[in-house]
Amino acid sequence: MSVSNESNEMKPPQNLEVERGILGGMLLDPRKVADVVDALGESGECFSHLVNREIYKRIVALWKSFGKVDLAILGADLDRIGRYKAVGGAPYLAHLEEEIVSTIYLPEYCRIALAHYTRRRAIARLETASNGELHNAEDPAETISSIAADLQTLTDDGRRGGWVHVGVLARELIERLKAGPSPHDCIPTGFSELDSAMDGGLRSGEFCVIAGGTSSGKSALMCQFVVEAALRRGKKVLIFSLEMGRDEYMLRIKSQISGIALSRIRKRHLNPNEIAEMESQLEILDAAQLVIDDGSSNTIAQVQNRAKAWALRHGSPHLIVIDYLQRLLSHDHRATEESETHRKAHGMKTLARELCCSVVTGSQINEKEAKIRKDKHPVLADMKYANSISEEADLLIGVYRQDRTSDCGELAILKQRNGPVLDWFRIGFDRATASFLDAQG
């Protein structure tokens, strides 16, 4: 199929032949009206030409009222409301049916019309930005982030959501069941008891929070999730490291996979065999789909924008790690800390669902509450603004170490939306490499 484009660079993006083809297809086979409305909506805003937009809205209105529409019915309706001549009369209406000989092209025509509509909206948004919005911005970085978010929303339009019949969903489920377990269903954490309780590991579309006190090992545990996913399972992983710089994060990864003490790597006190061991791991790291952002994304909106932009170029990641929640800057300095915490958590949950990946972050607990209890293990209520976080989290993992010199730690599942909770269980902790040790090896 070849569709000419009547636009030129001085006009907004449009294709009038496609617009007329859509209208002609609806008149040729009114049974297709529902499919077109489902694709384009009822407003007609996807049509750049005002006459085409008006005709579209009349076709939809007639179809909704009478269940049918054709050229004669449309002409009579336009004449009744005094708009027959205004839209071009008989010559233009007849031209519509001449534009299309088969409705087989309607889905492609709708796709083209939507693409041009998206381009027009993007251009309008950028023109707004250039006409003073950026010039007068108090915080240019935040304004750019807001513009990027608006543009990303345009690309999301029509790709998700909408009504889906349960029969379609049921058939898709049965097909997945017939196919058997998929390696894409979950990402093992590397801790046997956790993975068993989570039916295999971290799941796509879910938001996980790791809660613990200062120096309890939140960052170490998240780093181990990264190593397991990216280096041992070949998953695509994004890290937003707000707690550590990228060099420090790389030191932790190298220490964990090599078993060489973190302090010795940091001080560069390595013997030739250890250096050779680290060099031998470069091939694994080069092949890994693992990237680190260590500070350019400081708000949840910036994290969302950068993650979506990466996904557009490389495909959706399997895992996003944000280290950690409280380090994200507030978007609105006038908002309360509780409302901002909820907004950050909601943003992470939304990101997980939009990119169909697992999003993991850490959260500090209120250690004053834990210290006055006989049992020092964290509980949900210990988290600052616990309700704002726990209502968004699909999975909440607690991490506990008695003190910084301890060679053991404990993990628990404090909340799991789609599975059981898990009582505290003991695992080892290697202080040299700042990593937990799975009890089952």
Short mmCIF file of N, CA and C in Angstrom, two decimals, residues 318-381:
data_model
loop_
_atom_site.label_atom_id
_atom_site.label_comp_id
_atom_site.label_asym_id
_atom_site.label_seq_id
_atom_site.Cartn_x
_atom_site.Cartn_y
_atom_site.Cartn_z
N HIS A 318 14.51 -5.56 32.47
CA HIS A 318 13.87 -6.55 33.33
C HIS A 318 13.83 -6.07 34.78
N LEU A 319 14.83 -5.28 35.16
CA LEU A 319 14.95 -4.84 36.55
C LEU A 319 15.46 -3.40 36.59
N ILE A 320 14.83 -2.58 37.44
CA ILE A 320 15.30 -1.23 37.72
C ILE A 320 15.53 -1.14 39.22
N VAL A 321 16.74 -0.73 39.61
CA VAL A 321 17.07 -0.56 41.02
C VAL A 321 17.29 0.92 41.30
N ILE A 322 16.60 1.44 42.31
CA ILE A 322 16.72 2.85 42.71
C ILE A 322 17.21 2.88 44.14
N ASP A 323 18.44 3.32 44.33
CA ASP A 323 19.10 3.27 45.64
C ASP A 323 19.30 4.69 46.18
N TYR A 324 18.41 5.21 47.02
CA TYR A 324 17.21 4.58 47.53
C TYR A 324 16.12 5.61 47.63
N LEU A 325 14.92 5.27 48.13
CA LEU A 325 13.74 6.12 48.03
C LEU A 325 13.93 7.49 48.65
N GLN A 326 14.47 7.54 49.87
CA GLN A 326 14.58 8.82 50.56
C GLN A 326 15.59 9.76 49.92
N ARG A 327 16.44 9.24 49.03
CA ARG A 327 17.43 10.08 48.35
C ARG A 327 16.85 10.84 47.16
N LEU A 328 15.68 10.42 46.70
CA LEU A 328 15.04 11.15 45.62
C LEU A 328 14.60 12.53 46.11
N LEU A 329 14.88 13.56 45.31
CA LEU A 329 14.50 14.91 45.69
C LEU A 329 13.00 15.10 45.50
N SER A 330 12.45 16.04 46.26
CA SER A 330 11.02 16.35 46.17
C SER A 330 10.75 17.13 44.90
N HIS A 331 9.60 16.86 44.30
CA HIS A 331 9.18 17.58 43.10
C HIS A 331 8.57 18.92 43.46
N ASP A 332 7.80 18.94 44.52
CA ASP A 332 7.11 20.15 44.96
C ASP A 332 7.54 20.46 46.38
N HIS A 333 8.33 21.52 46.54
CA HIS A 333 8.87 21.84 47.86
C HIS A 333 7.79 22.34 48.82
N ARG A 334 6.62 22.64 48.29
CA ARG A 334 5.52 23.09 49.15
C ARG A 334 4.72 21.92 49.71
N ALA A 335 4.91 20.73 49.12
CA ALA A 335 4.14 19.56 49.55
C ALA A 335 4.71 19.00 50.85
N THR A 336 3.89 18.27 51.58
CA THR A 336 4.35 17.65 52.82
C THR A 336 5.25 16.47 52.49
N GLU A 337 6.10 16.10 53.43
CA GLU A 337 7.01 14.98 53.21
C GLU A 337 6.25 13.68 52.99
N GLU A 338 5.13 13.53 53.68
CA GLU A 338 4.34 12.31 53.52
C GLU A 338 3.75 12.22 52.12
N SER A 339 3.20 13.32 51.61
CA SER A 339 2.61 13.29 50.28
C SER A 339 3.67 13.07 49.22
N GLU A 340 4.88 13.63 49.44
CA GLU A 340 5.97 13.41 48.49
C GLU A 340 6.45 11.96 48.52
N THR A 341 6.47 11.36 49.71
CA THR A 341 6.85 9.95 49.82
C THR A 341 5.87 9.08 49.04
N HIS A 342 4.59 9.38 49.19
CA HIS A 342 3.57 8.63 48.46
C HIS A 342 3.72 8.83 46.96
N ARG A 343 4.03 10.05 46.54
CA ARG A 343 4.18 10.34 45.12
C ARG A 343 5.36 9.58 44.53
N LYS A 344 6.47 9.51 45.29
CA LYS A 344 7.64 8.77 44.83
C LYS A 344 7.33 7.28 44.71
N ALA A 345 6.69 6.72 45.74
CA ALA A 345 6.36 5.30 45.72
C ALA A 345 5.38 4.98 44.59
N HIS A 346 4.39 5.85 44.41
CA HIS A 346 3.42 5.64 43.33
C HIS A 346 4.10 5.72 41.97
N GLY A 347 5.06 6.64 41.85
CA GLY A 347 5.79 6.77 40.59
C GLY A 347 6.58 5.52 40.26
N MET A 348 7.16 4.90 41.28
CA MET A 348 7.91 3.65 41.05
C MET A 348 6.98 2.51 40.67
N LYS A 349 5.84 2.43 41.33
CA LYS A 349 4.86 1.39 41.00
C LYS A 349 4.36 1.57 39.56
N THR A 350 4.09 2.80 39.18
CA THR A 350 3.63 3.08 37.83
C THR A 350 4.70 2.70 36.80
N LEU A 351 5.96 3.01 37.12
CA LEU A 351 7.06 2.69 36.21
C LEU A 351 7.16 1.18 36.00
N ALA A 352 7.00 0.41 37.08
CA ALA A 352 7.06 -1.05 36.98
C ALA A 352 5.97 -1.57 36.05
N ARG A 353 4.78 -1.03 36.17
CA ARG A 353 3.66 -1.51 35.35
C ARG A 353 3.82 -1.06 33.90
N GLU A 354 4.26 0.19 33.69
CA GLU A 354 4.38 0.70 32.32
C GLU A 354 5.46 -0.02 31.52
N LEU A 355 6.59 -0.33 32.16
CA LEU A 355 7.68 -0.98 31.46
C LEU A 355 7.66 -2.50 31.63
N CYS A 356 6.66 -3.01 32.38
CA CYS A 356 6.54 -4.46 32.62
C CYS A 356 7.86 -5.03 33.14
N CYS A 357 8.40 -4.38 34.15
CA CYS A 357 9.65 -4.83 34.75
C CYS A 357 9.50 -4.80 36.27
N SER A 358 10.51 -5.30 36.96
CA SER A 358 10.52 -5.21 38.42
C SER A 358 11.29 -3.96 38.82
N VAL A 359 10.72 -3.18 39.73
CA VAL A 359 11.39 -1.99 40.26
C VAL A 359 11.67 -2.22 41.74
N VAL A 360 12.92 -2.07 42.14
CA VAL A 360 13.34 -2.31 43.51
C VAL A 360 13.96 -1.05 44.08
N THR A 361 13.58 -0.68 45.28
CA THR A 361 14.19 0.45 45.95
C THR A 361 14.41 0.11 47.42
N GLY A 362 15.24 0.89 48.09
CA GLY A 362 15.45 0.73 49.52
C GLY A 362 14.75 1.84 50.28
N SER A 363 14.41 1.56 51.54
CA SER A 363 13.75 2.57 52.37
C SER A 363 14.26 2.46 53.80
N GLN A 364 14.59 3.61 54.36
CA GLN A 364 15.08 3.67 55.73
C GLN A 364 13.93 3.50 56.71
N ILE A 365 14.20 2.80 57.81
CA ILE A 365 13.18 2.67 58.84
C ILE A 365 13.44 3.67 59.96
N ASN A 366 12.44 3.87 60.79
CA ASN A 366 12.57 4.72 61.97
C ASN A 366 13.19 3.88 63.09
N GLU A 367 14.49 3.99 63.28
CA GLU A 367 15.18 3.11 64.23
C GLU A 367 14.86 3.44 65.69
N LYS A 368 14.36 4.62 65.95
CA LYS A 368 13.98 4.96 67.33
C LYS A 368 12.86 4.05 67.82
N GLU A 369 11.93 3.74 66.91
CA GLU A 369 10.83 2.86 67.29
C GLU A 369 11.34 1.45 67.59
N ALA A 370 12.28 0.97 66.78
CA ALA A 370 12.78 -0.39 66.96
C ALA A 370 13.62 -0.51 68.23
N LYS A 371 14.33 0.52 68.58
CA LYS A 371 15.24 0.46 69.73
C LYS A 371 14.51 0.29 71.06
N ILE A 372 13.29 0.78 71.15
CA ILE A 372 12.57 0.70 72.42
C ILE A 372 11.82 -0.62 72.57
N ARG A 373 11.84 -1.46 71.51
CA ARG A 373 11.18 -2.76 71.59
C ARG A 373 12.19 -3.83 72.00
N LYS A 374 11.67 -4.88 72.60
CA LYS A 374 12.54 -6.02 72.93
C LYS A 374 13.02 -6.70 71.67
N ASP A 375 12.10 -6.88 70.70
CA ASP A 375 12.46 -7.45 69.41
C ASP A 375 12.86 -6.30 68.48
N LYS A 376 14.12 -6.26 68.07
CA LYS A 376 14.65 -5.14 67.29
C LYS A 376 14.40 -5.27 65.80
N HIS A 377 13.85 -6.40 65.36
CA HIS A 377 13.61 -6.58 63.93
C HIS A 377 12.63 -5.52 63.40
N PRO A 378 12.87 -5.01 62.21
CA PRO A 378 11.94 -4.03 61.64
C PRO A 378 10.55 -4.61 61.41
N VAL A 379 9.56 -3.77 61.57
CA VAL A 379 8.18 -4.11 61.23
C VAL A 379 7.67 -3.02 60.28
N LEU A 380 6.54 -3.27 59.64
CA LEU A 380 6.02 -2.31 58.67
C LEU A 380 5.86 -0.92 59.26
N ALA A 381 5.39 -0.86 60.49
CA ALA A 381 5.11 0.44 61.11
C ALA A 381 6.38 1.25 61.37
#
